[in-house]
Tab-separated table of C-alpha atoms and ligand atoms in Angstrom:
chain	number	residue	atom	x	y	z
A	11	UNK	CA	-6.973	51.271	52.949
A	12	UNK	CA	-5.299	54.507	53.813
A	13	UNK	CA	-1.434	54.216	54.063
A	14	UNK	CA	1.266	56.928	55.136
A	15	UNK	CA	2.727	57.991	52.033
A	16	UNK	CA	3.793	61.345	50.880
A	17	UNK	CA	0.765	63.658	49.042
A	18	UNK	CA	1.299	64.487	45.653
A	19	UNK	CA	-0.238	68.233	45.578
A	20	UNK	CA	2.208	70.950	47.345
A	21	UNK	CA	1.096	72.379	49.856
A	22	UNK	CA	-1.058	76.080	50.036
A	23	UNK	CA	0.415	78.551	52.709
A	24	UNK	CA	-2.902	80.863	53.309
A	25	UNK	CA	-2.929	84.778	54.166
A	26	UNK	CA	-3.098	83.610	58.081
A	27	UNK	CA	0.108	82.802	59.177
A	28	UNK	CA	-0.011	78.883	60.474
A	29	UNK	CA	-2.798	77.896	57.844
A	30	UNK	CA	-1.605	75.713	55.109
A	31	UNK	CA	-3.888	73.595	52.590
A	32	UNK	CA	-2.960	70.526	51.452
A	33	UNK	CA	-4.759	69.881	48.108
A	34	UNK	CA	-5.349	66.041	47.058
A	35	UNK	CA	-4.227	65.068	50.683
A	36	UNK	CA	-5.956	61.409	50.017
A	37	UNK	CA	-7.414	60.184	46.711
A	38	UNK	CA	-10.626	59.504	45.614
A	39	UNK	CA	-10.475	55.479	46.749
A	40	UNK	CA	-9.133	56.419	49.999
A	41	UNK	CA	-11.732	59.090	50.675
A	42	UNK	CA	-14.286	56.456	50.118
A	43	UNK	CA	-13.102	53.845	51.840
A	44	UNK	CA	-12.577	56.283	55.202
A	45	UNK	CA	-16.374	57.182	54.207
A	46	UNK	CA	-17.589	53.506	53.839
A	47	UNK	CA	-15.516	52.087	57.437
A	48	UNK	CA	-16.738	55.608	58.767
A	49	UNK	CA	-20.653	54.749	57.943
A	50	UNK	CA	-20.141	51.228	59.658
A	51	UNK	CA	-18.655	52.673	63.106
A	52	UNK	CA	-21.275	53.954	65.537
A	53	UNK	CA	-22.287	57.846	65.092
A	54	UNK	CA	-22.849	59.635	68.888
A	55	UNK	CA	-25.343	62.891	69.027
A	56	UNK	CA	-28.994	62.861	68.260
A	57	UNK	CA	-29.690	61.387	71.594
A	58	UNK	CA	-26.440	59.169	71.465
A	59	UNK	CA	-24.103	59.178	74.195
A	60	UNK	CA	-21.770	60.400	74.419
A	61	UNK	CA	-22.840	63.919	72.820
A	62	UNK	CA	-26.685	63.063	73.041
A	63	UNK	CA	-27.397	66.571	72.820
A	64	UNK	CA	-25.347	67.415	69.830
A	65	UNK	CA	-27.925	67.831	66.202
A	66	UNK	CA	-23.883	66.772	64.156
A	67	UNK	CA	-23.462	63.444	64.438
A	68	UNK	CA	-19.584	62.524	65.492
A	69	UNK	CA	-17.383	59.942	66.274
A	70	UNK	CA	-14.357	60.062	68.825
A	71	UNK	CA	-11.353	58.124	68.474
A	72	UNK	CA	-8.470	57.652	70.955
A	73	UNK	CA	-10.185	60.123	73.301
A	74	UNK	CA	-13.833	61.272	74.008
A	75	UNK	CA	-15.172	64.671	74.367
A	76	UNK	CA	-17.913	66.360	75.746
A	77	UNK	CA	-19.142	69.385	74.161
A	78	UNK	CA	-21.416	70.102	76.885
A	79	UNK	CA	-18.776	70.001	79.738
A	80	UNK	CA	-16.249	70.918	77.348
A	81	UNK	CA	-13.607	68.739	78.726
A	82	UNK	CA	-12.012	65.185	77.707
A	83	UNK	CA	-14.122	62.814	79.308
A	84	UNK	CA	-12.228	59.482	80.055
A	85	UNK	CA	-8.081	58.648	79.089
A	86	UNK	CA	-8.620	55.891	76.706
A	87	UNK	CA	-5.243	54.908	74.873
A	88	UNK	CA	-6.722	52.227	72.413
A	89	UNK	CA	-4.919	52.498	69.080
A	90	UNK	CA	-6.903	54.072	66.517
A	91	UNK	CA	-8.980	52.139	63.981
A	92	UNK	CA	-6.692	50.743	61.144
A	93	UNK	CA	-9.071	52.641	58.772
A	94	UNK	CA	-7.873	55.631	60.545
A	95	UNK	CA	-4.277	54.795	61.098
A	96	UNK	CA	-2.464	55.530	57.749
A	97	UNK	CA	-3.992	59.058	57.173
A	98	UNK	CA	-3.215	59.637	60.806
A	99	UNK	CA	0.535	58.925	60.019
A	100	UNK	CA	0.340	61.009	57.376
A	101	UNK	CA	-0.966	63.981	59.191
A	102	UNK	CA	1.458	63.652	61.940
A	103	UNK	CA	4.535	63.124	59.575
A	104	UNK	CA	3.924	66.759	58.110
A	105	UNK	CA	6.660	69.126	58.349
A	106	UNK	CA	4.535	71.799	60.320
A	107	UNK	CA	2.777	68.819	62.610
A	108	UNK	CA	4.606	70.506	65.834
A	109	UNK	CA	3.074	68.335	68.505
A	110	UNK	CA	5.342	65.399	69.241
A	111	UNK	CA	4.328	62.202	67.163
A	112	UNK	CA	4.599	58.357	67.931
A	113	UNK	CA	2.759	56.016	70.412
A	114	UNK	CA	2.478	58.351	73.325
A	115	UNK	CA	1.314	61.193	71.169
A	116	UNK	CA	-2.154	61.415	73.064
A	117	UNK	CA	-3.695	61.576	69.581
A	118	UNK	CA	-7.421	62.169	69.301
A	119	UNK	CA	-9.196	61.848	65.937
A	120	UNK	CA	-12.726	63.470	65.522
A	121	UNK	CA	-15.073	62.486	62.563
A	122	UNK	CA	-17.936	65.299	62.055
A	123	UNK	CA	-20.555	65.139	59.905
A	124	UNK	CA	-22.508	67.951	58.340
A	125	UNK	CA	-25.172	67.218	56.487
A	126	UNK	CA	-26.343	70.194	54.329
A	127	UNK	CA	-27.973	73.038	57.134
A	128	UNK	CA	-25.522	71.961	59.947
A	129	UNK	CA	-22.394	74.004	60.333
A	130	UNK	CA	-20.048	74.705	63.489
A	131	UNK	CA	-20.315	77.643	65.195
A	132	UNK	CA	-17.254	80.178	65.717
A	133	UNK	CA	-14.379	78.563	68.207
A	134	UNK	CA	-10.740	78.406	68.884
A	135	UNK	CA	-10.038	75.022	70.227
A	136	UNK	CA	-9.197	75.074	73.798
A	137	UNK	CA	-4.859	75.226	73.824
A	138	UNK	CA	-5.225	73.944	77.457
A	139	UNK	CA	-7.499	70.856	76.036
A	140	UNK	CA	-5.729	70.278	72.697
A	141	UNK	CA	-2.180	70.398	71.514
A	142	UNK	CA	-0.458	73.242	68.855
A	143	UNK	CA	-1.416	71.389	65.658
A	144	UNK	CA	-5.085	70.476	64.545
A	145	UNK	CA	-5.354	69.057	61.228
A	146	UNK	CA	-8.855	69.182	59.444
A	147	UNK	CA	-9.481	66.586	56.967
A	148	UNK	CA	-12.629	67.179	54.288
A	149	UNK	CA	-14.134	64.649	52.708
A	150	UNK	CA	-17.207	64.784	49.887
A	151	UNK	CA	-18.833	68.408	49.806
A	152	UNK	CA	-16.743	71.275	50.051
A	153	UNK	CA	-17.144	73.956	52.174
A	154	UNK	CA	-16.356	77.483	53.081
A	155	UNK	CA	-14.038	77.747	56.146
A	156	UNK	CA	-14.238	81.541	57.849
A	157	UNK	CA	-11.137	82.603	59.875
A	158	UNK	CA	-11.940	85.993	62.138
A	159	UNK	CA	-9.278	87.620	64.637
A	160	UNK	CA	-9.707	86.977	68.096
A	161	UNK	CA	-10.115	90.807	69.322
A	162	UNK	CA	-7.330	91.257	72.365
A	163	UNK	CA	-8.042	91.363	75.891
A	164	UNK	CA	-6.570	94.205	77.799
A	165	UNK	CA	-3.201	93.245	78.937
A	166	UNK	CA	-2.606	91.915	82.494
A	167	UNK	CA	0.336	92.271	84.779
A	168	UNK	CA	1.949	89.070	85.270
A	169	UNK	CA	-0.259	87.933	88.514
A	170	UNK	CA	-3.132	88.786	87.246
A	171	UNK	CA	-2.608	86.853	84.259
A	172	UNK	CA	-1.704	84.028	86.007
A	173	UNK	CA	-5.022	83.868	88.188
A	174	UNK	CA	-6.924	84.256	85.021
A	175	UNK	CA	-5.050	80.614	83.811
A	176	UNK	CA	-6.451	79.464	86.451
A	177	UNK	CA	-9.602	80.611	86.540
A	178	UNK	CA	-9.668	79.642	83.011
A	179	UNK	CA	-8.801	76.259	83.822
A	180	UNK	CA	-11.831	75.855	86.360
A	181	UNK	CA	-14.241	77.293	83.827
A	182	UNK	CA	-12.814	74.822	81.770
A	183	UNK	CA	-13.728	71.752	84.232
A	184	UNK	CA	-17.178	73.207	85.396
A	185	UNK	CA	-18.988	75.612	82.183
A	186	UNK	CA	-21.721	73.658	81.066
A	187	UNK	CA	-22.986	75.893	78.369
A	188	UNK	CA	-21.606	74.632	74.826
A	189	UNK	CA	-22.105	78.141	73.280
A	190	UNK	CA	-19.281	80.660	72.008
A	191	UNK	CA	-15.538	80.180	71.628
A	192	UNK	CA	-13.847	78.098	73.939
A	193	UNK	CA	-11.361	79.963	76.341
A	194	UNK	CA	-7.625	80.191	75.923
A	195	UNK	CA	-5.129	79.500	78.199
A	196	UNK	CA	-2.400	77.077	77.659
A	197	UNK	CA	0.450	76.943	75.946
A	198	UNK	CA	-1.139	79.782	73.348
A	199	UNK	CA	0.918	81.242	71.068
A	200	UNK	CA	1.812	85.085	72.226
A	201	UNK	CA	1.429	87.045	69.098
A	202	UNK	CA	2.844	90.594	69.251
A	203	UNK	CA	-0.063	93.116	68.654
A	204	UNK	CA	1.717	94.648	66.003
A	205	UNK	CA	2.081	91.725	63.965
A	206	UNK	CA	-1.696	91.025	64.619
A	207	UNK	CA	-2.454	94.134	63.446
A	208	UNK	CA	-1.005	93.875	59.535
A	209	UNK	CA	-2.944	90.771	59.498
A	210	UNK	CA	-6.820	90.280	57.903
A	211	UNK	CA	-9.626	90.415	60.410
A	212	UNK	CA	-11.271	87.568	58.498
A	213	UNK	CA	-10.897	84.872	55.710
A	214	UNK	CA	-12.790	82.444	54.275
A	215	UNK	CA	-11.086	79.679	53.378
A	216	UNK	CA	-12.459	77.558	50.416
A	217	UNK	CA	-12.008	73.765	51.647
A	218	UNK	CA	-11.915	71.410	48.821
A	219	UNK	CA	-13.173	67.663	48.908
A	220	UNK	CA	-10.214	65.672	49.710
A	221	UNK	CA	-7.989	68.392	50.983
A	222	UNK	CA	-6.376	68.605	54.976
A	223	UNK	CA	-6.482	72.180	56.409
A	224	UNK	CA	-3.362	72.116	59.235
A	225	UNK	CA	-3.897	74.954	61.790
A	226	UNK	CA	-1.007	76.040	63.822
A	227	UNK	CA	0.430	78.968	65.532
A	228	UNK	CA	-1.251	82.263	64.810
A	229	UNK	CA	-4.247	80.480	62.765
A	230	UNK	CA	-4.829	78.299	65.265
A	231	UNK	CA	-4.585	80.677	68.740
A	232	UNK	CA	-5.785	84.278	67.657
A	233	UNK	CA	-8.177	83.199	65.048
A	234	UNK	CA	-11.581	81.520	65.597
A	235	UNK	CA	-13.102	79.513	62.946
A	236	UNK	CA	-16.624	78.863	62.093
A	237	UNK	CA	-18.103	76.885	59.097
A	238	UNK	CA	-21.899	78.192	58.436
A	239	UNK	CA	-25.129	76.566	58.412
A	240	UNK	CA	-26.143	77.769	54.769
A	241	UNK	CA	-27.463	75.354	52.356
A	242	UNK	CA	-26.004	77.604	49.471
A	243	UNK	CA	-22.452	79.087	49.582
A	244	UNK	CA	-22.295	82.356	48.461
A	245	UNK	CA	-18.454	82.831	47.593
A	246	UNK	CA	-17.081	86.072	49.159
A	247	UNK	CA	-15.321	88.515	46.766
A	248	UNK	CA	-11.516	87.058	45.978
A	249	UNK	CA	-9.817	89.143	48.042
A	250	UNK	CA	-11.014	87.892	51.401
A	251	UNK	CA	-11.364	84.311	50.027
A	252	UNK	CA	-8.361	81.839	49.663
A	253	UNK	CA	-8.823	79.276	47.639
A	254	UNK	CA	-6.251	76.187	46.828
A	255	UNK	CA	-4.017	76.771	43.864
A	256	UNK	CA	-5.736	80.103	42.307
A	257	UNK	CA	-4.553	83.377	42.601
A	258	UNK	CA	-6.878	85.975	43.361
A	259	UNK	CA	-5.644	87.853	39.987
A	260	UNK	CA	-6.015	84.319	37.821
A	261	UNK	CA	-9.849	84.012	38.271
A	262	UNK	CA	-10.606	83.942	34.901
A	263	UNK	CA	-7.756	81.897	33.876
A	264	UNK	CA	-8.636	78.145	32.879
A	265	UNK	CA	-8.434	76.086	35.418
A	266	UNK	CA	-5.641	73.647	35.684
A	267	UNK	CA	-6.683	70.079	35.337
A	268	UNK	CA	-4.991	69.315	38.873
A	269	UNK	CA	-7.686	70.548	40.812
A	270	UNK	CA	-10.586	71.031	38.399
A	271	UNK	CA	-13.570	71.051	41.295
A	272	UNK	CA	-11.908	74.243	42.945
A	273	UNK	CA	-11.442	76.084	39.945
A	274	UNK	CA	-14.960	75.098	38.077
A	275	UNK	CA	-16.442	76.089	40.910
A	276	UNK	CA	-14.578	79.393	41.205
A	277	UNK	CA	-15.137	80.192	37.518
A	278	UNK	CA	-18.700	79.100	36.926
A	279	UNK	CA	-20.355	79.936	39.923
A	280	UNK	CA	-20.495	82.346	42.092
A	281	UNK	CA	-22.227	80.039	44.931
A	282	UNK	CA	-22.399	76.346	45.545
A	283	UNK	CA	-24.673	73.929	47.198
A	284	UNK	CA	-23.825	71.909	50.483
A	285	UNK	CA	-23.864	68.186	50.578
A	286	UNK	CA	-22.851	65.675	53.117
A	287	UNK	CA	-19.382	66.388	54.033
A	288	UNK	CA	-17.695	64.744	56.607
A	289	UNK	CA	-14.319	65.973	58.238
A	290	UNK	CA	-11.716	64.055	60.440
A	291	UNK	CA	-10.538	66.542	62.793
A	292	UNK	CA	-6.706	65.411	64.167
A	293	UNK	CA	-5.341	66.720	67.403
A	294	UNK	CA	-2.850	65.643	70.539
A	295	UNK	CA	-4.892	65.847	73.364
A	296	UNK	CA	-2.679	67.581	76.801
A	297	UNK	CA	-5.515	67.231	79.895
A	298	UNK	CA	-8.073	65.343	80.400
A	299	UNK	CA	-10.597	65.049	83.264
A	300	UNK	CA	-9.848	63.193	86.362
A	301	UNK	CA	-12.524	63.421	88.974
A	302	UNK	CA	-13.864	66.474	87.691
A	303	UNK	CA	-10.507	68.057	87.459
A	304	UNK	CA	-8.367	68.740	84.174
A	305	UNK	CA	-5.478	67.154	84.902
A	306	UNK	CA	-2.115	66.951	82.193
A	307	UNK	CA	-0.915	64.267	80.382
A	308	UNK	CA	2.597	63.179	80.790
A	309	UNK	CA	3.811	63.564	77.141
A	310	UNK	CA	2.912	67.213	77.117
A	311	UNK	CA	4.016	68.099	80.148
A	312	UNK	CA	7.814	69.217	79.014
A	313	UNK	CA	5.830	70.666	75.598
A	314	UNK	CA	7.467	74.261	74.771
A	315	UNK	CA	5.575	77.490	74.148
A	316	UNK	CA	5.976	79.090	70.851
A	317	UNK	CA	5.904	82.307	70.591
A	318	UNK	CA	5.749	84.382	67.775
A	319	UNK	CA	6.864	88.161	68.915
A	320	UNK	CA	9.529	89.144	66.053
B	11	AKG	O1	-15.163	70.169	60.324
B	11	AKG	C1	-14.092	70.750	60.364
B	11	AKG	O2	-13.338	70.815	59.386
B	11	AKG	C2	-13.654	71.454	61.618
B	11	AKG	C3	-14.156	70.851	62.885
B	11	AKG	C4	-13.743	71.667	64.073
B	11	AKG	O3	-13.424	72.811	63.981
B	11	AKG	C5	-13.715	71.056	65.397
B	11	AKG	O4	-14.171	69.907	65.549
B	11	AKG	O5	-13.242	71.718	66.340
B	12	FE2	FE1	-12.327	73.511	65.705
C-alpha cells in the first residue's frame, strides 16, 4: 500500500525552468505493489475500448480520454483506486503541485505502459484539456525523457488571438487525427521571448525507476516532450542530458550509494536497454466533452493564469 508521506530524496530542479525530479519518490515495495494492483486492473488499447486503436496499453482513472478525438470522453468523479490514492496525495501535496488539490480537484490518473519498442511521440499536453501541473511517475525501466522548445508563432493582435482560442477549442472537440503535438490554448503560461531565448532548445532528461518528473510552467507549456521508441538508449553527451543527483562535471566521480542505478548506469555505460516500464501520469482535468462540445469544469473555472514575463 502506497500512503502520503513525505519522500526522502530532495528534489532535482532541471535546466528547464518548471521541471523538477524527484528521486526515490516511492520505494521499491510500493513500486511493486502499484505494479502488481496495476497488472490486475483492466489494460484499454490493442483493440480495447476505450483507446482500441492505441499499440500502449493504458489505463484511465477518474476520467477517460480519447486519443483519437483528443478530448475527455465522459465526467466520471469515482474516487480513485485505493492502490492509487496515497501516491496521488503525495503528488498533489508537493510544494510546486499548483492546481488546486482536495475532492473536487478533477484529478485524472493515467497508467502507460511501454514495453521495450513503444515510446510516445512529441506533445505538449493540451492546457485547455489538462490543468498547470502534470506529474509523471516511472516505475521499473528507466528511460530517456527529451524536452524540445516549442518554436513561437508569430504574434497576434489581441482579436486575432482570441479567434484562434477558439478555433483552437473546436479543433480540439472535432480533430480526429492522433498525430503531432496537441494545440495550446488555455490558461498557457506566456513566456517572454527573451527569457525563451537563454533557454536550451532541447534536453533529455534521464528518468530513473522510481522517480516522479513534475512539469509545470515553462516545462510544461513551451516545451514538448517525447520519449523514443529505441530498444537501446544511447545517452546524449552530459551537457544536454540531466540526470538526477550528478553533475555534469562529476561523471567520473563514484557514485553515491543513494541512487546507485543512475550513476552505474552513467559511469559504465554509455547506452542502456529498455524494459517494461510503466508510468502513472497525474493531472487535474479543466473540460471535458459534453455533447460533442468541450465544456469547463466548475473547479477550474476561477483558476488564474501564470505568467512568467520578468
Ligand atoms: O510516460 C510518461 O512518463 C509520460 C506520459 C505522457 O507524456 C502523457 O501521457 O501525456
Ligand atoms: Fe504528456
Amino acid at each position: 500500500m502506497v500512503t502520503a508521506q513525505a519522500t526522502a530524496a530532495s528534489p532535482q530542479p532541471l535546466a528547464i525552468p518548471g521541471l523538477v525530479l524527484y528521486p526515490d519518490f516511492v520505494t521499491p515495495v510500493e513500486q511493486a505493489d502499484i505494479i502488481e494492483q496495476a497488472d490486475r486492473a483492466p489494460w484499454c488499447g490493442r483493440g480495447i475500448a476505450p483507446n482500441p486503436e492505441m499499440h500502449r496499453r493504458t489505463q484511465h482513472y477518474g476520467f477517460v480520454f480519447s486519443y483519437r478525438h483528443r478530448k475527455i470522453l465522459s465526467e466520471c468523479h469515482e474516487p480513485l483506486p485505493e492502490f492509487l490514492a496515497g501516491v496521488t496525495e503525495r503528488v498533489t501535496q508537493l510544494p510546486d503541485w499548483t492546481p488546486r488539490t482536495g475532492p473536487d480537484a478533477n484529478l485524472m490518473v493515467l497508467v502507460n505502459e511501454y514495453n521495450p519498442g513503444q515510446g510516445i511521440m512529441p506533445h505538449k499536453d493540451s492546457s485547455a484539456i489538462f490543468g498547470p501541473a502534470i506529474g509523471s511517475l516511472s516505475l521499473l525501466s528507466p528511460c530517456l525523457m527529451t524536452f524540445t522548445k516549442i518554436k513561437p508563432k508569430p504574434m497576434k493582435s489581441k482579436p486575432e488571438a482570441d479567434a484562434q482560442a477558439g478555433a483552437d477549442m473546436a479543433r480540439l472537440s472535432t480533430d480526429s487525427n492522433p498525430t503531432g503535438p496537441l494545440v495550446a490554448c488555455g490558461e498557457e503560461v506566456i513566456v517572454d521571448p527573451e527569457v525563451m531565448a537563454k533557454l536550451p532548445d532541447s534536453i533529455s532528461v534521464y528518468l530513473p525507476p522510481r522517480s516522479l518528473l513534475l512539469m509545470t510552467g515553462i516545462g510544461r507549456d513551451a516545451y514538448t516532450h517525447t520519449i523514443s521508441k529505441d530498444m537501446t538508449e544511447r545517452l546524449p553527451p552530459p551537457d544536454s542530458l540531466e540526470i538526477a543527483d550528478v553533475a555534469a562535471s562529476s561523471l567520473d566521480k563514484p557514485s553515491p550509494p543513494e541512487h546507485p542505478s543512475v550513476n552505474a548506469l552513467t559511469l559504465q555505460k554509455a547506452q542502456f536497454e529498455r524494459e517494461r516500464r510503466i508510468s502513472l501520469t497525474f493531472r487535474t482535468v479543466r473540460a471535458v466533452a459534453v455533447d460533442d462540445k468541450m465544456e469547463a469544469l466548475p473547479s477550474h473555472r476561477d483558476a488564474t493564469t501564470m505568467a512568467y514575463t520578468k
